[in-house]
Short mmCIF file of C-alpha atoms in Angstrom, two decimals:
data_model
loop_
_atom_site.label_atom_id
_atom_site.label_comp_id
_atom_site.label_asym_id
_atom_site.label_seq_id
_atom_site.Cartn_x
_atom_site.Cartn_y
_atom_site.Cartn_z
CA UNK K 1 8.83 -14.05 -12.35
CA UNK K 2 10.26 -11.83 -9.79
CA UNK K 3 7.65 -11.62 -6.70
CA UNK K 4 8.74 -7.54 -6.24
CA UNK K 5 7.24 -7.56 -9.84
CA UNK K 6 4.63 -9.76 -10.43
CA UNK K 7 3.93 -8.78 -14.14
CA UNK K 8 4.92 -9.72 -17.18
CA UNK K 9 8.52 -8.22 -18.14
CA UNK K 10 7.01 -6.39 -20.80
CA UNK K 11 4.89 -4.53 -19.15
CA UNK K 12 7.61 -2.48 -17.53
CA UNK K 13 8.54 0.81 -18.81
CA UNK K 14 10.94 1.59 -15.98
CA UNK K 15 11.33 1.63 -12.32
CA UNK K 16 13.28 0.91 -9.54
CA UNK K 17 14.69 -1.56 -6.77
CA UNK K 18 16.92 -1.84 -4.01
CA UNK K 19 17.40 -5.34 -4.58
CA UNK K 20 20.39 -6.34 -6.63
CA UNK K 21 18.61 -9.72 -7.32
CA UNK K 22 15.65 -7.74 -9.07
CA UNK K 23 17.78 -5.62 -11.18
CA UNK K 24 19.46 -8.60 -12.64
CA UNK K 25 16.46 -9.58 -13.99
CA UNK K 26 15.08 -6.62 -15.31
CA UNK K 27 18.08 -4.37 -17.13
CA UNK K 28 14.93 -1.22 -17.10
CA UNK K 29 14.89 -1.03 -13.63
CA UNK K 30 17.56 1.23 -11.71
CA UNK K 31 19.35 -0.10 -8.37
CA UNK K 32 19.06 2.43 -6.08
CA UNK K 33 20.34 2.19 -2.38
CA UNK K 34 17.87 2.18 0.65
CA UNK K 35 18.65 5.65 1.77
CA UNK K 36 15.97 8.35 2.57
CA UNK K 37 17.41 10.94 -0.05
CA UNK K 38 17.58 8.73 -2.67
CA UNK K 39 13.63 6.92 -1.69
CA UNK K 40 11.99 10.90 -1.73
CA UNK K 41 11.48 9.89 2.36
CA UNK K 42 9.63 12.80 3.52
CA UNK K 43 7.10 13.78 5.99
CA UNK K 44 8.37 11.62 9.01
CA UNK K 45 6.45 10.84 12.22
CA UNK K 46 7.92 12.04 14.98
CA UNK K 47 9.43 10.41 17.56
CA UNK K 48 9.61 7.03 15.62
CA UNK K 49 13.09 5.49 13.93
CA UNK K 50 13.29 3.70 10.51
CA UNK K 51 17.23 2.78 11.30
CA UNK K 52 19.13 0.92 8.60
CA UNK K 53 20.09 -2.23 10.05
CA UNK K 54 21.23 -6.08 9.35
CA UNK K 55 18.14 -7.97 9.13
CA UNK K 56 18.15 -11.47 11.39
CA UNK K 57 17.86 -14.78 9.35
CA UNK K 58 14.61 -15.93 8.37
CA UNK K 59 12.98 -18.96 10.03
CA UNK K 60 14.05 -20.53 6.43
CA UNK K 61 16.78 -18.93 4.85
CA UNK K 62 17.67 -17.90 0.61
CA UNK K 63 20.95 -16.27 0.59
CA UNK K 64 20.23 -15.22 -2.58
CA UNK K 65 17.64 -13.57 -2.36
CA UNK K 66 16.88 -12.67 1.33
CA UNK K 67 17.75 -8.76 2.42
CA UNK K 68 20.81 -7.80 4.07
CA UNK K 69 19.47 -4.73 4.80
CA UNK K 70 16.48 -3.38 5.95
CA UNK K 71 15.09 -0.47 7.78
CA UNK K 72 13.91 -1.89 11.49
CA UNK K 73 10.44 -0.86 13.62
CA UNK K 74 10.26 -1.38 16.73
CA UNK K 75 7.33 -1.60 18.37
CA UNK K 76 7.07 -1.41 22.08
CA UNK K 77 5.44 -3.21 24.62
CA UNK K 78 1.91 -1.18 24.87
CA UNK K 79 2.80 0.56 21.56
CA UNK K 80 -0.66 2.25 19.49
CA UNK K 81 -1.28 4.14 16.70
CA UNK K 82 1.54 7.25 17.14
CA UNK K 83 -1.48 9.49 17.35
CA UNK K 84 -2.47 8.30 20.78
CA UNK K 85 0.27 10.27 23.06
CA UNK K 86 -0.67 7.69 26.10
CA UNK K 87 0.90 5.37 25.09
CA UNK K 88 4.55 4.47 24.06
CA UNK K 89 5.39 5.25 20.49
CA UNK K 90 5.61 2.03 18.09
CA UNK K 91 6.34 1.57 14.39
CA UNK K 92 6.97 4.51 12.13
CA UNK K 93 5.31 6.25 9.62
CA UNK K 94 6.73 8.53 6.48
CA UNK K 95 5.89 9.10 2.67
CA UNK K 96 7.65 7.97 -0.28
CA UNK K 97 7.92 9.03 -3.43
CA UNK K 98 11.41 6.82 -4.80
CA UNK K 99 14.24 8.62 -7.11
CA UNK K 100 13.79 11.82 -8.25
CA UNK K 101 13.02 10.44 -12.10
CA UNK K 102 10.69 8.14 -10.85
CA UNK K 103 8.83 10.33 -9.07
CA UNK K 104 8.75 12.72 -11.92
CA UNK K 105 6.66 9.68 -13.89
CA UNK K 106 4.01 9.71 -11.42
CA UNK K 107 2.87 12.53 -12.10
CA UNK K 108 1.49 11.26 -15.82
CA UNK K 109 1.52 7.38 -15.01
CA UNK K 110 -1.83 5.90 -15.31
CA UNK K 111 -0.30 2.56 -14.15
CA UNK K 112 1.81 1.92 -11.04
CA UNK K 113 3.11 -1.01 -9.36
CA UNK K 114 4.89 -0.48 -5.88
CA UNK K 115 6.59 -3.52 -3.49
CA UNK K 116 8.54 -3.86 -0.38
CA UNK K 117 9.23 -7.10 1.46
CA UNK K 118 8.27 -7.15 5.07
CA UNK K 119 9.45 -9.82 8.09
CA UNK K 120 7.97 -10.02 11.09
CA UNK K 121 10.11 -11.61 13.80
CA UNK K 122 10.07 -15.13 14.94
CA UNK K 123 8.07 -15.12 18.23
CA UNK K 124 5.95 -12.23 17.06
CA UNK K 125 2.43 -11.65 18.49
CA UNK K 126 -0.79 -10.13 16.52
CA UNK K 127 -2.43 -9.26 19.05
CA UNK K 128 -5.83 -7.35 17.22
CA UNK K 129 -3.97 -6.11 14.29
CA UNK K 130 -1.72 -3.38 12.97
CA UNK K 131 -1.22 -1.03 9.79
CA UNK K 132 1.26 -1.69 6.99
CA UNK K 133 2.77 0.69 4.39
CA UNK K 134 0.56 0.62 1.17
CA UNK K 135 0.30 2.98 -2.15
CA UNK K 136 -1.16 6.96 -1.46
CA UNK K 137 -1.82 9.52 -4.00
CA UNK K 138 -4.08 12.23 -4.80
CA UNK K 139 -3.82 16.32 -6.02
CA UNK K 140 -1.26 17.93 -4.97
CA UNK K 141 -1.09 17.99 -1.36
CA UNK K 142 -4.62 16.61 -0.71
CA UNK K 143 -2.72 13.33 -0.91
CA UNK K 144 -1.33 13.50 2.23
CA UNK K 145 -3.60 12.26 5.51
CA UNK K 146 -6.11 10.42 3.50
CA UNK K 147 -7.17 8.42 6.27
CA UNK K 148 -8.48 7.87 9.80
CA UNK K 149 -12.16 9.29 9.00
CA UNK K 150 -11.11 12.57 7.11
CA UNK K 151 -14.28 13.67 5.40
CA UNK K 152 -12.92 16.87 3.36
CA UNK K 153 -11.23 16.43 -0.14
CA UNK K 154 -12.30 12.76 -0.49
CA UNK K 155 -12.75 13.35 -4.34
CA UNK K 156 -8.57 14.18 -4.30
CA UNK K 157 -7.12 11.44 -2.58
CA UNK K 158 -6.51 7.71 -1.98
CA UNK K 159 -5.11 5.51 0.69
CA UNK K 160 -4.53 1.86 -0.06
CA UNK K 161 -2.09 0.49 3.03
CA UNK K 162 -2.58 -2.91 4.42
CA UNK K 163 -3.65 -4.58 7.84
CA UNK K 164 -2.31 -7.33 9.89
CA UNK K 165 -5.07 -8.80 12.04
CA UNK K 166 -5.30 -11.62 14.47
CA UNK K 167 -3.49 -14.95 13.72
CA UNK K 168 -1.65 -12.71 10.56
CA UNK K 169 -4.80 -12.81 8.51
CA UNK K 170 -4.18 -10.00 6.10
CA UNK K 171 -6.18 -7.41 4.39
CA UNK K 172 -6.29 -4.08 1.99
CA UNK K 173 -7.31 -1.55 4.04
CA UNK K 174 -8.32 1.34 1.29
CA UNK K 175 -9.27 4.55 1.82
CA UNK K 176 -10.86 5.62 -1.97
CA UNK K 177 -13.15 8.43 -3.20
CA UNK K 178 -16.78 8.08 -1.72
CA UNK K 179 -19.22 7.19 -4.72
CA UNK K 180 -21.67 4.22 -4.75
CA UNK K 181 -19.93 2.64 -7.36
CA UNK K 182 -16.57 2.12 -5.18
CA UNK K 183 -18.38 1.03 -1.95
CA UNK K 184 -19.86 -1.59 -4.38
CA UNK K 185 -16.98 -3.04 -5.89
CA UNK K 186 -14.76 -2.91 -2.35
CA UNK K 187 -17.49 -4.67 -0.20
CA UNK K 188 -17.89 -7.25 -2.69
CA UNK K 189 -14.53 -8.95 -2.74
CA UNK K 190 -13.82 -12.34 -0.59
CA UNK K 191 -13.42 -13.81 1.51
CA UNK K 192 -15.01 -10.97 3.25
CA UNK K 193 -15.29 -7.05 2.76
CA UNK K 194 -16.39 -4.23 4.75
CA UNK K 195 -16.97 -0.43 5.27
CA UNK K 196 -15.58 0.58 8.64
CA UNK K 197 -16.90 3.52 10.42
CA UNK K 198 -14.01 5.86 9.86
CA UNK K 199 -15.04 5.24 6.09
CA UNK K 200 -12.18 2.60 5.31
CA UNK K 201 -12.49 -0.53 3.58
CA UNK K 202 -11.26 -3.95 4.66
CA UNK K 203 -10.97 -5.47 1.62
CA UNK K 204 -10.07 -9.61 1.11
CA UNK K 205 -10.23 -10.06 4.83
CA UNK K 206 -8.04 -13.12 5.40
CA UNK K 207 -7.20 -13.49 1.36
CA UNK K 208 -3.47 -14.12 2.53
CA UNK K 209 -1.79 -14.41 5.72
CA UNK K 210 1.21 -13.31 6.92
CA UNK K 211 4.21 -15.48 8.81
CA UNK K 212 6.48 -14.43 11.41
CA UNK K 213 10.34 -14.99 10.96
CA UNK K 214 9.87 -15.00 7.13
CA UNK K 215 9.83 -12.55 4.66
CA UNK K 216 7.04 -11.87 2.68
CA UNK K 217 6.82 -9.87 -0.39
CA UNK K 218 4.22 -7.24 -0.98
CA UNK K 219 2.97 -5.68 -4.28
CA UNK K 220 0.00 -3.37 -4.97
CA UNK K 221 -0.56 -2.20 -8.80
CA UNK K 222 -3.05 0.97 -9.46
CA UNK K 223 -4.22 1.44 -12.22
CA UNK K 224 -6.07 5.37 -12.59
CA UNK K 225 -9.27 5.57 -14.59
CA UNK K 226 -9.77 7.88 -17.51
CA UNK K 227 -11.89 11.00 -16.54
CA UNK K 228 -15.14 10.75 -18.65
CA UNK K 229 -17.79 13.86 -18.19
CA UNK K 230 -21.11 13.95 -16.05
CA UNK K 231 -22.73 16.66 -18.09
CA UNK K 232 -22.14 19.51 -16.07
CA UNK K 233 -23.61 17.96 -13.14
CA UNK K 234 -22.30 17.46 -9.73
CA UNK K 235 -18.94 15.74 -9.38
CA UNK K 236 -19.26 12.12 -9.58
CA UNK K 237 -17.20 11.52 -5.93
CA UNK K 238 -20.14 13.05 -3.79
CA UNK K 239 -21.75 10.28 -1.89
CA UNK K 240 -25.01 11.80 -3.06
CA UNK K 241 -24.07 10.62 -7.00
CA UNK K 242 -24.82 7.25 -8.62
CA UNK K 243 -25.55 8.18 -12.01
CA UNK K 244 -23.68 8.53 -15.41
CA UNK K 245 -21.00 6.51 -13.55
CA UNK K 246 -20.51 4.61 -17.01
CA UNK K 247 -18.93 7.47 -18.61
CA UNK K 248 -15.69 7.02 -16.97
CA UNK K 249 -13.08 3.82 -17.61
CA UNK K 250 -12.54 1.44 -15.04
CA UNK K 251 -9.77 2.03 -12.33
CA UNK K 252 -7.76 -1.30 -10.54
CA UNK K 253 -6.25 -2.22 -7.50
CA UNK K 254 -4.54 -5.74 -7.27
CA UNK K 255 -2.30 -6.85 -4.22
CA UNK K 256 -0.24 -9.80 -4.50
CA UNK K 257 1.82 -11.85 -1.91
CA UNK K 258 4.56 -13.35 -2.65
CA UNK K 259 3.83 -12.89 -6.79
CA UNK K 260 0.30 -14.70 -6.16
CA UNK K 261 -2.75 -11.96 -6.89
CA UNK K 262 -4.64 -12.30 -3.75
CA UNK K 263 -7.10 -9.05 -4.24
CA UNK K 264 -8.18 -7.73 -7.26
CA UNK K 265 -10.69 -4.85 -7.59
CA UNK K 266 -12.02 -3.51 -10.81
CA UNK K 267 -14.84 -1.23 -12.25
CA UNK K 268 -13.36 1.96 -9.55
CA UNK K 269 -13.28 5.21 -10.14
CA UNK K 270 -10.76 6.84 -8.43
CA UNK K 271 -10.25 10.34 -9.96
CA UNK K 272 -13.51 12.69 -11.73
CA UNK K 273 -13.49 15.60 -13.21
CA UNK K 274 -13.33 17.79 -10.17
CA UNK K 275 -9.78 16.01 -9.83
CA UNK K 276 -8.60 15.14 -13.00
CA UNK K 277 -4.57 15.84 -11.79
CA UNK K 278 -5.30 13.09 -9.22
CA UNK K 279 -2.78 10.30 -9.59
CA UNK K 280 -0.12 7.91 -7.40
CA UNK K 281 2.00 9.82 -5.74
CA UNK K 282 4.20 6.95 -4.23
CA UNK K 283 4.10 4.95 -1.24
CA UNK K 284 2.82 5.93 2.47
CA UNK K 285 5.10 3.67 4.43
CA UNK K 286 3.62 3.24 7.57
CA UNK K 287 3.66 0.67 10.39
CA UNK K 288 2.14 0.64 13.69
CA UNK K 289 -0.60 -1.64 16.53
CA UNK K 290 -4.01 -0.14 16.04
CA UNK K 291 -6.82 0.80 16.17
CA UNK K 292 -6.19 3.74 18.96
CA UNK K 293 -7.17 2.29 22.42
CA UNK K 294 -5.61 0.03 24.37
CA UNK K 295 -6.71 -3.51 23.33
CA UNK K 296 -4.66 -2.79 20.32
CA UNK K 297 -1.45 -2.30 21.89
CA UNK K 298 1.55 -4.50 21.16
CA UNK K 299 2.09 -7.05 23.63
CA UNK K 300 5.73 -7.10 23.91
CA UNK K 301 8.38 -5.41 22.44
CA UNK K 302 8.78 -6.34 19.21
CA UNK K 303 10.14 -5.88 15.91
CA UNK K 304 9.86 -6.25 12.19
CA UNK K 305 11.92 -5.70 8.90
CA UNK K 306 11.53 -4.23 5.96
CA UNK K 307 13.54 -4.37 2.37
CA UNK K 308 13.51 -4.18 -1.13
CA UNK K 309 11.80 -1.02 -1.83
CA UNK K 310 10.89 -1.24 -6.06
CA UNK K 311 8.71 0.58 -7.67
CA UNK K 312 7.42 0.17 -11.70
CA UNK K 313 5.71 2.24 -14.30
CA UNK K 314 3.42 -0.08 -16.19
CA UNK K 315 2.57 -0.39 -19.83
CA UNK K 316 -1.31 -0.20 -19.79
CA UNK K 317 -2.67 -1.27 -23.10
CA UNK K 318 -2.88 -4.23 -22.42
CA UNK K 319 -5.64 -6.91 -22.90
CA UNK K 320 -8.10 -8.58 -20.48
CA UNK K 321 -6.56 -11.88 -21.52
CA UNK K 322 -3.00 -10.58 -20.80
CA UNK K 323 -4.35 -9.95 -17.16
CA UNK K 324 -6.05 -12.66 -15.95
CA UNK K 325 -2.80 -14.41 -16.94
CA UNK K 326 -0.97 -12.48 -14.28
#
């Protein structure tokens, strides 16, 4: 089993990868190169670089299969979040959406699975923790800043990057429609789960953690509910609403690590009737130190790597049995 897809072959409809390894073991998926045009790049934060580059060697080294090319952040010393101007700008930040026929799936795919592998380099420092690049999606345009306490459109969008925190302990940090229900299900995963006060979850705190000066390969698979009906009633995301929650199917998110499911939640609902054209819309590839203030800041100058961008359309009836086999 490949680790950028961490499903059973037959599961996949079609996709995409830029790693020739990958596509030689799964004739559906297309080998695309890691160019912006080609990946749908779009939306880039300003001021930050996501240069093409030769990788360094990993700590421990797989010829065949480690990147030889992979788009390089740097983050430097006293590098935030890009929002706070004070500081030096660190890490970049752009949407995703890969080829133009993959993209054009999305729009009707009620099962996604997106990967990248990421290396952090040897020496590197944690510091408090930092933001990685994790699966967005939404209606329409709604999709797009689904995060840092944003209160309007909730019901339309989704947010599901990941954290680096101290030591490398990592974590799904998930911005998802406010109901009841998905506050539930997202503080109750382990090791330990959280709401944070700009309405994010820390999900699986310390369920994996990350290694610098070797590459590690990320995968998150969605999968959208159904839209049921609340009889006419107010829409289901409103914070106020706990009831007739049973009338719509159960929406997924899974991360793995390095093929290994490390975070699984189930019983979401991440679309209602007042946003029925909700659905993934690709990948919001972001990196950065932060947090906002100061204590966050990268303590040196720094950098890390990241490569084979893939991306899958997932066969969805499938059984409970076929899953927990994953």
């Amino acid at each position: 089993m490949n680790a950028l897809f961490p499903v059973p072959a037959s599961l996949v409809l079609s996709g995409f990868t830029t790693s020739p390894a990958a596509a030689s073991t799964l004739p559906l998926l297309a080998l695309v190169p890691l160019t912006d045009p080609t990946l749908g790049v779009h939306k880039v934060t300003s001021h930050t670089t996501h240069h093409v580059v030769a990788p360094p060697p990993p700590v421990h080294s797989d010829p065949q299969h480690d990147p030889i090319e992979a788009w390089e952040a740097v983050f430097p010393q006293g590098s935030i979040n890009p929002g706070n101007k004070d500081a030096p700008r660190g890490g970049f930040g752009f949407y995703l959406r890969g080829p133009k026929d993959f993209a054009q799936e999305l729009r009707s795919a009620s099962e996604v699975l997106l990967s990248y592998a990421v290396m952090f380099q040897d020496g590197w420092m944690w510091k408090k923790g930092g933001k990685l690049p994790g699966i967005y999606g939404g209606v329409g345009d709604s999709a797009y800043g689904c995060t840092g306490g944003r209160q309007t459109d909730r019901c339309k969008c989704f947010n599901l990057r990941l954290m680096w925190r101290e030591h490398g302990a990592g974590e799904l940090y998930a911005y998802v429609p406010q109901n009841p229900t998905n506050t539930e299900q997202m503080t109750s995963i382990p090791p330990r789960s959280v709401q944070n006060p700009d309405y994010g979850f820390s999900v699986g705190m310390g369920a994996w953690y990350f290694a610098p000066g070797k590459w590690t390969v990320v995968a998150e698979r969605i999968k959208m509910n159904a839209v049921g009906k609340s009889d006419g009633e107010a829409a289901i995301c409103s914070i106020s609403r706990n009831d007739a929650l049973h009338a719509f199917s159960s929406g997924e998110i899974e991360v793995f690590i390095d093929g290994r499911s490390v975070v699984r939640v189930r019983g979401l609902i991440l679309r209602d009737e007042t946003a029925e054209d909700s659905h993934v819309q690709g990948l919001h590839f972001q990196t950065f130190f932060g947090g906002h203030s100061v204590e966050w800041a990268s303590p040196q100058t720094q950098r890390a790597y990241f490569a084979h961008l893939s991306g899958a359309i997932l066969r969805s009836s499938t059984s409970e049995r076929t899953r927990e086999e994953l």
